[in-house]
Coordinates of N, CA and C in Angstrom, one line a residue:
Chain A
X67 N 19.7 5.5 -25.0 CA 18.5 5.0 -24.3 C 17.4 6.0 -24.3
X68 N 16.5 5.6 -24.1 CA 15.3 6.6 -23.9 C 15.7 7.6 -22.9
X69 N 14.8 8.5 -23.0 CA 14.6 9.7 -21.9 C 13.3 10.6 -21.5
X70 N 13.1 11.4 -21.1 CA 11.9 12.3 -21.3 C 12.5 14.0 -20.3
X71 N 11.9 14.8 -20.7 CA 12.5 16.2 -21.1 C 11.4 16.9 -20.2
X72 N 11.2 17.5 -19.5 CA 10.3 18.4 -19.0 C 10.5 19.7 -18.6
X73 N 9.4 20.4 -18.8 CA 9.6 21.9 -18.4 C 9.9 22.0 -17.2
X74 N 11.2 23.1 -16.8 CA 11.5 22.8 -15.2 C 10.2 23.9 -14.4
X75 N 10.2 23.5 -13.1 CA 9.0 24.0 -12.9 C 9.8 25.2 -11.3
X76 N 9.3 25.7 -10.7 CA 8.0 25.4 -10.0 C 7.2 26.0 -11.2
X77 N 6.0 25.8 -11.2 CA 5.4 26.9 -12.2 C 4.1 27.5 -11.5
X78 N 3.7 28.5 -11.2 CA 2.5 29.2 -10.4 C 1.3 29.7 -11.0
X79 N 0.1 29.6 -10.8 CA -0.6 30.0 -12.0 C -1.6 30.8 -11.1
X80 N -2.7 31.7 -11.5 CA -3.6 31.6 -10.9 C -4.7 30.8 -11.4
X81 N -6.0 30.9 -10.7 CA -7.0 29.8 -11.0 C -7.6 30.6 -11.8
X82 N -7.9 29.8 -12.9 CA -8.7 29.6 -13.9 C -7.5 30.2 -15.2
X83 N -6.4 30.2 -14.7 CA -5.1 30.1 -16.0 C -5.6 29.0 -17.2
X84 N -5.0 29.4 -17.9 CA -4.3 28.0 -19.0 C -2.9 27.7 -18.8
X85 N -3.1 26.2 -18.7 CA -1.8 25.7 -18.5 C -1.4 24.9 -19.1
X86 N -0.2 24.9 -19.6 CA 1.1 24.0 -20.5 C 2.1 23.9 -19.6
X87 N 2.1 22.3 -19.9 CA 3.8 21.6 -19.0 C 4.1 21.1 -20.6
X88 N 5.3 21.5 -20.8 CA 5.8 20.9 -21.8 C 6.4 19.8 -21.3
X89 N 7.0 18.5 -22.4 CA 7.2 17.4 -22.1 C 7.6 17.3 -23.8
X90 N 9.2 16.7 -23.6 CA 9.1 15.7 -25.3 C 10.4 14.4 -24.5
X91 N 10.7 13.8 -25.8 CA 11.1 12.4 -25.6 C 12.2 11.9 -26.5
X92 N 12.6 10.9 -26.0 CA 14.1 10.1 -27.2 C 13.3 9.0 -26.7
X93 N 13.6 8.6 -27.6 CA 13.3 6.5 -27.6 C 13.3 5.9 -29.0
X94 N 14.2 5.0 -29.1 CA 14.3 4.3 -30.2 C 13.3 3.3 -31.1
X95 N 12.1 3.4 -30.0 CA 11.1 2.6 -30.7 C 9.8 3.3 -30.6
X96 N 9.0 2.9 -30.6 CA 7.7 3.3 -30.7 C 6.7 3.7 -29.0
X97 N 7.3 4.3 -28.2 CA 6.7 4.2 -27.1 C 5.4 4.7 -26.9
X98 N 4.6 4.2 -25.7 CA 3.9 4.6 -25.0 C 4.0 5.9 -24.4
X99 N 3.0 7.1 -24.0 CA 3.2 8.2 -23.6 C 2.5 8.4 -22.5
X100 N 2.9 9.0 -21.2 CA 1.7 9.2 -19.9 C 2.1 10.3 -19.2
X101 N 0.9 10.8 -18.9 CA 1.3 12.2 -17.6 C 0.5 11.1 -16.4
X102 N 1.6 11.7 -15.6 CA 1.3 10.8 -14.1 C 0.8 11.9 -12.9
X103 N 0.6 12.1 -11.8 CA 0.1 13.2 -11.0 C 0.2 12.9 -9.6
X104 N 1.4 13.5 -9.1 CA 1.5 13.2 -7.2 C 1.0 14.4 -6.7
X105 N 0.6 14.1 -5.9 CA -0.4 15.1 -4.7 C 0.2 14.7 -3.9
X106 N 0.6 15.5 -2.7 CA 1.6 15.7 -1.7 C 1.4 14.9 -0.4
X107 N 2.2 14.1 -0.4 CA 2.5 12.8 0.4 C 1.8 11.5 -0.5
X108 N 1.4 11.6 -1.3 CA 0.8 10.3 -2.1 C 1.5 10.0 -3.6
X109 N 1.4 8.9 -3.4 CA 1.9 7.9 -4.7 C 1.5 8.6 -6.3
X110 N 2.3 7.9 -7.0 CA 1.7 8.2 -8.3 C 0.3 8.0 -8.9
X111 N -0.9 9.0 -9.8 CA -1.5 8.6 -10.3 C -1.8 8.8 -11.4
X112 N -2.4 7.9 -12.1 CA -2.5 7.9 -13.9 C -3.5 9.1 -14.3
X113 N -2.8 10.2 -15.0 CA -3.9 11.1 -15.6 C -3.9 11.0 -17.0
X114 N -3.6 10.8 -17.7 CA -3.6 10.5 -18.9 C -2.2 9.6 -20.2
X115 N -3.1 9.0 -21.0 CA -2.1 8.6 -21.9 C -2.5 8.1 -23.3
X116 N -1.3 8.3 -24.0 CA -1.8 8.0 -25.4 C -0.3 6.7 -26.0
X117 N -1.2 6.1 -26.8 CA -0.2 4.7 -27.2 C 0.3 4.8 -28.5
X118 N 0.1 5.9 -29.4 CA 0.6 6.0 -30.7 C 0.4 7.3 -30.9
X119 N 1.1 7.5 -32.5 CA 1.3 9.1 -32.6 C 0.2 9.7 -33.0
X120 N -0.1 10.8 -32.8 CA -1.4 11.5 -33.3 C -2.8 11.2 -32.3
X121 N -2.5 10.0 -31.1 CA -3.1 10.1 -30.0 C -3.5 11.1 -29.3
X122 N -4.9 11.4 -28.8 CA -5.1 13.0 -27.8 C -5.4 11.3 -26.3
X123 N -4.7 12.3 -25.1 CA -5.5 11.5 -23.7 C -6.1 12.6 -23.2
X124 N -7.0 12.5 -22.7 CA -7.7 13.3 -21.9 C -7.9 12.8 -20.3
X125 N -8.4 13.7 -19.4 CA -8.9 13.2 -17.9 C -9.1 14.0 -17.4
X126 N -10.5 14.3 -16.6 CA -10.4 15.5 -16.1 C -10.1 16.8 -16.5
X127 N -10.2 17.5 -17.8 CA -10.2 18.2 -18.5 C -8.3 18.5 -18.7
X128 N -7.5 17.9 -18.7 CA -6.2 17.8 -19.0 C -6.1 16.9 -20.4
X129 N -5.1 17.5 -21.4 CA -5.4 17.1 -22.3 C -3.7 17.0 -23.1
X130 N -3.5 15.6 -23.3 CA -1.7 16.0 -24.4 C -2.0 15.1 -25.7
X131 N -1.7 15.5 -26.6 CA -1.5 15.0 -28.0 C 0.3 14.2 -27.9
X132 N 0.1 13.0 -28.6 CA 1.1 11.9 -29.4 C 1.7 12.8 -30.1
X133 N 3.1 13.8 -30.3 CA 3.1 14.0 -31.8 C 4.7 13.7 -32.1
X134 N 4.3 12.6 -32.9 CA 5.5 11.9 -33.1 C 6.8 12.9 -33.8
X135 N 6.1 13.9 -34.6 CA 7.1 14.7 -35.4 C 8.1 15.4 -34.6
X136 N 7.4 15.7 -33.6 CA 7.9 17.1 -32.6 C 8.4 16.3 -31.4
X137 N 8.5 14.9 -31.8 CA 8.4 14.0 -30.0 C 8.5 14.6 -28.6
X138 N 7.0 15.2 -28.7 CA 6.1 15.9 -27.5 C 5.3 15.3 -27.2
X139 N 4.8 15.8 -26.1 CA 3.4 15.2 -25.2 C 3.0 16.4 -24.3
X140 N 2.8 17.2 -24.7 CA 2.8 18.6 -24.1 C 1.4 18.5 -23.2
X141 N 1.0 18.7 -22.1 CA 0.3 18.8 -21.0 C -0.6 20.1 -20.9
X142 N -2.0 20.1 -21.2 CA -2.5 21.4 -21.2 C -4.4 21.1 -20.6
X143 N -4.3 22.0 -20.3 CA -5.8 22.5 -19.2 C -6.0 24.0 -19.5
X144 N -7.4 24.1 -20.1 CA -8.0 25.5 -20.6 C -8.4 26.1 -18.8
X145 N -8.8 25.7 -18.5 CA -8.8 26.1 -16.4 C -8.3 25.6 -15.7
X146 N -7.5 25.8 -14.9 CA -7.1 25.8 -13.7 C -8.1 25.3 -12.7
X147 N -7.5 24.8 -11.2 CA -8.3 25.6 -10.1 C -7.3 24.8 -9.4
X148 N -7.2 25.3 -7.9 CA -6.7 25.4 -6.9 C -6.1 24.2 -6.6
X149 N -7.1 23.0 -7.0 CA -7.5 21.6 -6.4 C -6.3 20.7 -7.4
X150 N -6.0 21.5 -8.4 CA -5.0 21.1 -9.7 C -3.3 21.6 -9.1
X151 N -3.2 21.7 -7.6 CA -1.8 22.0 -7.6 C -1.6 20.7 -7.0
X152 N 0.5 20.0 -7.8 CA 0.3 18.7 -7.6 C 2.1 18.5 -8.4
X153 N 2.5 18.1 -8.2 CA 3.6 17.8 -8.8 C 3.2 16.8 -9.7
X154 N 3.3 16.9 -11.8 CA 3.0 16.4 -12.6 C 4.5 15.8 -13.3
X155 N 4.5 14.6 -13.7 CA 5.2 13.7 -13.7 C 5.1 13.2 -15.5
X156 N 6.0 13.3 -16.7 CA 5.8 12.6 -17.8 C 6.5 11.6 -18.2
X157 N 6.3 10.4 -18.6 CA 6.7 9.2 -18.9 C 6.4 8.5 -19.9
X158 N 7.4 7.7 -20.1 CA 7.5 6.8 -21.6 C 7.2 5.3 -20.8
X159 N 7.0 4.5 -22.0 CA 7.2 2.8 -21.7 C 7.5 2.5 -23.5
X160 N 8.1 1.3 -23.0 CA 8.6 0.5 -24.5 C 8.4 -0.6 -24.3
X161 N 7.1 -1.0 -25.1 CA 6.8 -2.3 -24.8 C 8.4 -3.3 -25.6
X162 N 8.8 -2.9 -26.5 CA 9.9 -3.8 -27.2 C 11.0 -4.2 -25.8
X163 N 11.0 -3.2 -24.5 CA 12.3 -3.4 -23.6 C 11.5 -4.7 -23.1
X164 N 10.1 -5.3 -23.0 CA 9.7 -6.5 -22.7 C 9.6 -6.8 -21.9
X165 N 9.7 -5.2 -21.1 CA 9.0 -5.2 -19.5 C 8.5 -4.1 -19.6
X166 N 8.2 -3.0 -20.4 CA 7.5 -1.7 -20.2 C 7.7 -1.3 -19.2
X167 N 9.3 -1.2 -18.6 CA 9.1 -0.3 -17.5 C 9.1 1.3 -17.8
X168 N 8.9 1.9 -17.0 CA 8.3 3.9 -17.0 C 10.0 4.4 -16.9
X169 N 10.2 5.1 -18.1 CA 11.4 6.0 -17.7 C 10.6 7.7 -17.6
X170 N 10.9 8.2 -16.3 CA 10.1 9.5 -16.1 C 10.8 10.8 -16.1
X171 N 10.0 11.7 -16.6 CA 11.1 13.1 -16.2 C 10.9 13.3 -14.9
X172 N 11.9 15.0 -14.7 CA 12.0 15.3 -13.2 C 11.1 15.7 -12.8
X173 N 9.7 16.0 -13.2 CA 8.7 16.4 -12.9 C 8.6 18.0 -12.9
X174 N 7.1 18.7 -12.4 CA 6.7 20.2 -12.6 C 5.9 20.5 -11.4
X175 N 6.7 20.7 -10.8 CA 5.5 21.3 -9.6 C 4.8 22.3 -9.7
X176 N 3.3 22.4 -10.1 CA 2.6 23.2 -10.7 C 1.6 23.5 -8.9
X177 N 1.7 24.7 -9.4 CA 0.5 26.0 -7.7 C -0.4 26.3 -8.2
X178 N -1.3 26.0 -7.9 CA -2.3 27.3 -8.7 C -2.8 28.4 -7.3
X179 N -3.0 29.6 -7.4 CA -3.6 30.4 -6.1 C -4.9 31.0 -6.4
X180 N -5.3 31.2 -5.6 CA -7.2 31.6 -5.5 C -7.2 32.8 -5.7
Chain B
X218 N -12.0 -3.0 -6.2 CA -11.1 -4.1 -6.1 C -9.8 -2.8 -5.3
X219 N -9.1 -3.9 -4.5 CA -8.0 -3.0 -3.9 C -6.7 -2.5 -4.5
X220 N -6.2 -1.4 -4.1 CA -5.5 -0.8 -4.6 C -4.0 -1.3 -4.4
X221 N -2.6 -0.5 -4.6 CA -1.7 -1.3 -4.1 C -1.2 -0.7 -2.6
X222 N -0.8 -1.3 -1.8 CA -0.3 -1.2 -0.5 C 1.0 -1.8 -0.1
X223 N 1.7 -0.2 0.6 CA 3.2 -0.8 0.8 C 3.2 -0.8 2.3
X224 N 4.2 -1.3 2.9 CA 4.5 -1.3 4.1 C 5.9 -1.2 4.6
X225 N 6.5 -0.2 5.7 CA 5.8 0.6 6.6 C 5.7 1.9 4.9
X226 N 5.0 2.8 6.2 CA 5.1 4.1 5.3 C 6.0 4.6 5.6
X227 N 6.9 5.1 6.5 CA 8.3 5.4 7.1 C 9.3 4.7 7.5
X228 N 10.1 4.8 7.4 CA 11.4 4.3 7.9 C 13.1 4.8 8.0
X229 N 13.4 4.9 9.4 CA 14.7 5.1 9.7 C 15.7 4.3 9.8
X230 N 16.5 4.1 9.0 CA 17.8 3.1 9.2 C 19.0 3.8 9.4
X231 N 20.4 3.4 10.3 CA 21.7 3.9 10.0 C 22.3 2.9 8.9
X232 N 23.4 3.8 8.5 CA 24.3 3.5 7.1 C 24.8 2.0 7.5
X233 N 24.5 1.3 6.6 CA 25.6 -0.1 6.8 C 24.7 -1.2 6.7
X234 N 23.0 -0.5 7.8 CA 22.2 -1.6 7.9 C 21.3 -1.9 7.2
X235 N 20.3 -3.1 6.9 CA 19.5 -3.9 5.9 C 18.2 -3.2 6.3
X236 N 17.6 -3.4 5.0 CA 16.1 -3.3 5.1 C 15.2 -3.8 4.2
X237 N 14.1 -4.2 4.5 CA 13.4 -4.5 3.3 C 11.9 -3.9 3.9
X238 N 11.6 -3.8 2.6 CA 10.3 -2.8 1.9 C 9.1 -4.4 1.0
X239 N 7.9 -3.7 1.5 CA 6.8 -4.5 1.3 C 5.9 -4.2 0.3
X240 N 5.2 -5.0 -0.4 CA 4.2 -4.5 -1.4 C 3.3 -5.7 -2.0
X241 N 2.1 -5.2 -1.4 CA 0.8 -6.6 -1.7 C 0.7 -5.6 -3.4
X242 N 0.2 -6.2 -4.5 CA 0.1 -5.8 -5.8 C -2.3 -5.7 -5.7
X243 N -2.2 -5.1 -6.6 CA -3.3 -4.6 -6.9 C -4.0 -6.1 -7.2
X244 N -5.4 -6.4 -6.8 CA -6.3 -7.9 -7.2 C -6.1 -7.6 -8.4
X245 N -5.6 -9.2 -9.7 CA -5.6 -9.4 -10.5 C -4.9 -8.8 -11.5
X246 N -3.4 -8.0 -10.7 CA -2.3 -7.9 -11.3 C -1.1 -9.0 -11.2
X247 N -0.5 -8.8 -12.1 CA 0.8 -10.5 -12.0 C 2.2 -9.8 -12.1
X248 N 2.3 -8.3 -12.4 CA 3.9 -7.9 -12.2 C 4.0 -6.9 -10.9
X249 N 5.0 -6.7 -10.6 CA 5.5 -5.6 -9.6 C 6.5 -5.0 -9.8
X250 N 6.8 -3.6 -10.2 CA 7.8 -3.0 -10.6 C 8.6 -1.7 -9.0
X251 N 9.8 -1.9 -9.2 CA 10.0 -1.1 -8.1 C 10.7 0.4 -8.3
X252 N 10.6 1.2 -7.7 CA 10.8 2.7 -8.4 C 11.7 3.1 -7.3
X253 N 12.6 4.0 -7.3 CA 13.6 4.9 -6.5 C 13.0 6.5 -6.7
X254 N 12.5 6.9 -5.9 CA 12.3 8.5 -6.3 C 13.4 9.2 -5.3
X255 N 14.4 9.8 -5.5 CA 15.2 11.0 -4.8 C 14.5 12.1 -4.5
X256 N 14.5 12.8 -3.6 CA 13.9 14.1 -3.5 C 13.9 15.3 -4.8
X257 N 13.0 15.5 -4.8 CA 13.0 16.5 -6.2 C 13.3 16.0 -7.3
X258 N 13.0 14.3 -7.4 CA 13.2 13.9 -8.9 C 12.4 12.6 -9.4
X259 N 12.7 12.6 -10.4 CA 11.1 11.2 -11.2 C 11.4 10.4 -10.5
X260 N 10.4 9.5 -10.3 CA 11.1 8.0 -10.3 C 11.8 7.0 -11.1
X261 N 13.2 6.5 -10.6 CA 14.3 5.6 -11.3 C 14.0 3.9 -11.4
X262 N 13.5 3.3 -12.4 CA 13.4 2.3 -12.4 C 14.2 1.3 -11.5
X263 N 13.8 0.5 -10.6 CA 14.9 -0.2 -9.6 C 15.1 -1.8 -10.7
X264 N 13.7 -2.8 -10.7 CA 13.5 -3.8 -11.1 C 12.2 -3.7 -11.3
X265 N 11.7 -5.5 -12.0 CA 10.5 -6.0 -12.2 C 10.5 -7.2 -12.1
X266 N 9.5 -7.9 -11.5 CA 9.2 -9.4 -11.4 C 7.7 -9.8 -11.6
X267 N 8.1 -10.9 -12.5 CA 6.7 -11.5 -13.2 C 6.9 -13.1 -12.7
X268 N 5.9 -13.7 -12.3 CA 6.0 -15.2 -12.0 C 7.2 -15.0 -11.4
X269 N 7.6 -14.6 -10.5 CA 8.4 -14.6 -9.2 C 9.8 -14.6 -9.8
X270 N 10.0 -14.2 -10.6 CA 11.5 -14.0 -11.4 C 11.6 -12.4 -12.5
X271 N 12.6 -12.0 -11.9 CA 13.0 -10.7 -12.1 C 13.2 -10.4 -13.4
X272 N 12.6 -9.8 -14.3 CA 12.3 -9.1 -15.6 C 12.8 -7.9 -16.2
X273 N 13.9 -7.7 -15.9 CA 14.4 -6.6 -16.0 C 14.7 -5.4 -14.9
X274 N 15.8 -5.2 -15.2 CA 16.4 -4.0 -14.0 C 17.2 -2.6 -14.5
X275 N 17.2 -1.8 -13.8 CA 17.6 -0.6 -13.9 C 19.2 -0.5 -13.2
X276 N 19.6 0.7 -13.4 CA 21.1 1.1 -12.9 C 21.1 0.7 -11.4
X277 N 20.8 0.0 -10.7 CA 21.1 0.1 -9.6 C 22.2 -1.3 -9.5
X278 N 23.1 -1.3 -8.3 CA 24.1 -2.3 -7.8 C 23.2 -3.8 -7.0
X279 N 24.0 -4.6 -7.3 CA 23.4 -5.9 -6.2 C 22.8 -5.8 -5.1
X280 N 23.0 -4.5 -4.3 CA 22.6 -5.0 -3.0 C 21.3 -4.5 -3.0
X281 N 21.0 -3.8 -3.9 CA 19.3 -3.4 -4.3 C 18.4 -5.3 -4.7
X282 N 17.8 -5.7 -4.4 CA 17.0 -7.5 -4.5 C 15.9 -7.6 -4.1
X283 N 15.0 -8.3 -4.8 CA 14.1 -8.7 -4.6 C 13.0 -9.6 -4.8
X284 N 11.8 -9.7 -4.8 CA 11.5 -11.4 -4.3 C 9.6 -10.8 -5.1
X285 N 9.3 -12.1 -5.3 CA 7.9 -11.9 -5.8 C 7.2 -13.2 -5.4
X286 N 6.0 -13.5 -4.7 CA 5.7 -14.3 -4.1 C 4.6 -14.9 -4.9
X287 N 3.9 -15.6 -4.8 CA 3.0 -16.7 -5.7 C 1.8 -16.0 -5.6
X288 N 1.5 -15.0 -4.4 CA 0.3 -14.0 -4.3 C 0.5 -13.0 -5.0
X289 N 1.9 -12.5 -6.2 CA 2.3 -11.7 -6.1 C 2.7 -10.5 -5.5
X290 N 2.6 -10.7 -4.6 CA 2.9 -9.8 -3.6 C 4.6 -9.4 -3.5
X291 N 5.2 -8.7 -3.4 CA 7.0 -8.4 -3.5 C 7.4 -7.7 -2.4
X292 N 8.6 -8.5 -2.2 CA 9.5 -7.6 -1.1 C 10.5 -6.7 -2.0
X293 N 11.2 -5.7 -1.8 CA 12.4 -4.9 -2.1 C 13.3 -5.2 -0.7
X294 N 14.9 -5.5 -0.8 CA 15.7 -5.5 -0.5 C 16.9 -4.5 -0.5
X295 N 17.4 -4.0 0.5 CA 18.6 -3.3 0.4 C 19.6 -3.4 1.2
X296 N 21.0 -4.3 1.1 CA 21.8 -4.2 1.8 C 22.7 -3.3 1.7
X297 N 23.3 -3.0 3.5 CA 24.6 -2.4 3.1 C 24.3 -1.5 2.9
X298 N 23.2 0.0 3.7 CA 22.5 1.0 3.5 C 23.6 2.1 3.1
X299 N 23.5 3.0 2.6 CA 24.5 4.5 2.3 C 23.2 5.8 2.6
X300 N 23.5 6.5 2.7 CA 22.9 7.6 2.8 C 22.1 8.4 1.4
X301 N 22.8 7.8 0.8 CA 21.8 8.3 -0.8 C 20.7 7.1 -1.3
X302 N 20.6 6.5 -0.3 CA 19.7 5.6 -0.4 C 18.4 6.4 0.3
X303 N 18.6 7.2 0.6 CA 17.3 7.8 1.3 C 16.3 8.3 0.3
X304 N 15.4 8.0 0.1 CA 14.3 8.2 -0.7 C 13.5 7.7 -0.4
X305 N 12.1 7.9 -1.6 CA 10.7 7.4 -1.4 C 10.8 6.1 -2.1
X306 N 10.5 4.9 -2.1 CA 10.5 3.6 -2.9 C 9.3 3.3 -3.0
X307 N 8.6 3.3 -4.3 CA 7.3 3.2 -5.0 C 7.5 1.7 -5.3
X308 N 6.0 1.3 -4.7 CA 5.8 -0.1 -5.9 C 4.7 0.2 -6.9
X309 N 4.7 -0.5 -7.9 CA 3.7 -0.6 -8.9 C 3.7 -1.7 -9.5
X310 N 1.5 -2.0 -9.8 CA 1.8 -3.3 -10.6 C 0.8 -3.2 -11.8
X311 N 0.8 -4.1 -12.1 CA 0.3 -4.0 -13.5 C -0.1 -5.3 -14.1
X312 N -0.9 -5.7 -15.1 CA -1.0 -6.8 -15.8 C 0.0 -6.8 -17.4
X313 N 0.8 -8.1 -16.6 CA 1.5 -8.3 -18.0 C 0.9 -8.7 -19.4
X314 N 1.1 -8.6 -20.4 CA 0.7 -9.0 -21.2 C -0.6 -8.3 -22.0
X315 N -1.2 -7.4 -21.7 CA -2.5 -6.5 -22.1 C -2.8 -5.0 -21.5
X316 N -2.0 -5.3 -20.2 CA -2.5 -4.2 -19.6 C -0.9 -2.7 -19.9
X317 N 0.0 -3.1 -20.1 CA 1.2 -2.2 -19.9 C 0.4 -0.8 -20.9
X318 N -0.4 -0.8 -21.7 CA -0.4 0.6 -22.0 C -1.1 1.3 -21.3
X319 N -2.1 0.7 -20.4 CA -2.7 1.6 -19.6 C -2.2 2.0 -18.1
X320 N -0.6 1.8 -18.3 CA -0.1 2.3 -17.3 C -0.5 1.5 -16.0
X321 N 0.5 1.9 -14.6 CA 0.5 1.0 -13.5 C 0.1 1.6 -12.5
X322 N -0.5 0.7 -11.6 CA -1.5 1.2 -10.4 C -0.3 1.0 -9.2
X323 N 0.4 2.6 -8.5 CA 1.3 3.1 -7.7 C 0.7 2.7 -6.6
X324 N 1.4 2.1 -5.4 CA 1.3 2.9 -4.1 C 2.0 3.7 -3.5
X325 N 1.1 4.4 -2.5 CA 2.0 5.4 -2.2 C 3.0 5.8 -1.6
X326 N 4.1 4.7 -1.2 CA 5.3 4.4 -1.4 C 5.8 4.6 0.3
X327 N 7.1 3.9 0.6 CA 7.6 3.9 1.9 C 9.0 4.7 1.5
X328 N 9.0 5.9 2.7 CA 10.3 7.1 2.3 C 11.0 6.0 3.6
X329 N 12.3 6.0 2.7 CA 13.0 5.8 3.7 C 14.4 6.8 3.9
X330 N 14.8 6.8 5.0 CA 16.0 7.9 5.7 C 16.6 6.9 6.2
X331 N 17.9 7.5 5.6 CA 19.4 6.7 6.1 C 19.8 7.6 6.7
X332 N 20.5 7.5 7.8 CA 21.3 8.6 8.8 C 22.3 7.8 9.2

């Protein structure tokens, strides 16, 4: 079955770090790729995604590449800042399962400090 | 246009007893998917319903059910509560048919505690 793999976290940065969450994937078909982003006490939200290989998403200066070779989706930001600590969430869909539902990793609780 | 909204935001049950969980879906979405998140872990696919009939489901047992209404709007069910039942339950919806790669619009979900 599919899966998704992530860097375990907590991970602590200071502000204005570079930051990488790594993320790669199993799935038998062609999936969708997404970084998701919970802020503490609140639901999930869409930060980026890419729908084929060789795809970049961007949002907010967060940025992961499709790379089908390496089945990664690695999560990266040239700055930091404070307002960026948040538990980050990576996720697949397969449109072939004919419901696209989200299989997610365990997530990365990323800090950043002032 | 409005977002999605669940209802309550909290809730306490003891083991044994029923509960159901609420969710109006985002204006001019048609599916509702429902999520299990455990403490310190992703969210676990529960189910999905499109035109009021269930579209696939995840590992979970029978007494996990649920309902999709003509407003699409969805209830989640859980009989026969256990204590590992205690988590956050996320809804999400989405438009079938065009919209699945742009991912689904979450609310921000009802934790529930079994004691």
């Amino acid at each position: 079955g599919n899966s998704v793999t992530q860097m375990e976290g907590p991970v602590t940065l200071s502000e204005e770090a570079f930051l990488t969450i790594n993320c790669t994937y199993t799935a038998t078909g062609y999936p969708s790729l997404f970084w998701y982003v919970q802020y503490p006490g609140e639901g999930l939200q869409l930060l980026l995604k890419a729908t084929k290989a060789d795809d970049k998403g961007s949002n907010k200066g967060f940025e992961a590449t499709y790379r089908k070779e390496t089945t990664s989706f690695h999560l990266e930001k040239g700055s930091v800042q404070v307002s960026d600590s948040a538990v980050y969430f990576c996720a697949l869909s397969d449109r072939r399962a004919g419901n696209e539902k989200l299989t997610f990793g365990t997530g990365t609780r990323l800090t950043i400090i002032p | 246009e409005t977002g999605v909204t669940q209802s309550p935001t909290h809730l306490i049950k003891t083991r044994g007893q029923q509960v159901t969980l609420r969710c109006s879906s985002q204006s001019g979405h048609n599916t509702v998917s429902w999520y299990q998140q455990a403490l310190g872990q992703g969210p676990q696919f529960i189910f999905q319903y499109y035109r009021e009939e269930e579209n696939g489901r995840g590992n979970f047992p029978p007494r996990f059910s649920g309902l999709q209404f003509p407003n699409y709007s969805s209830e989640l069910n859980v009989n026969a509560l256990e204590l590992d039942d205690s988590a956050l339950y996320l809804c999400a919806s989405s438009l079938r048919f065009g919209d699945g790669d742009r991912g689904y619009t979450f609310g921000s979900g009802t934790r529930l505690t079994v004691v």
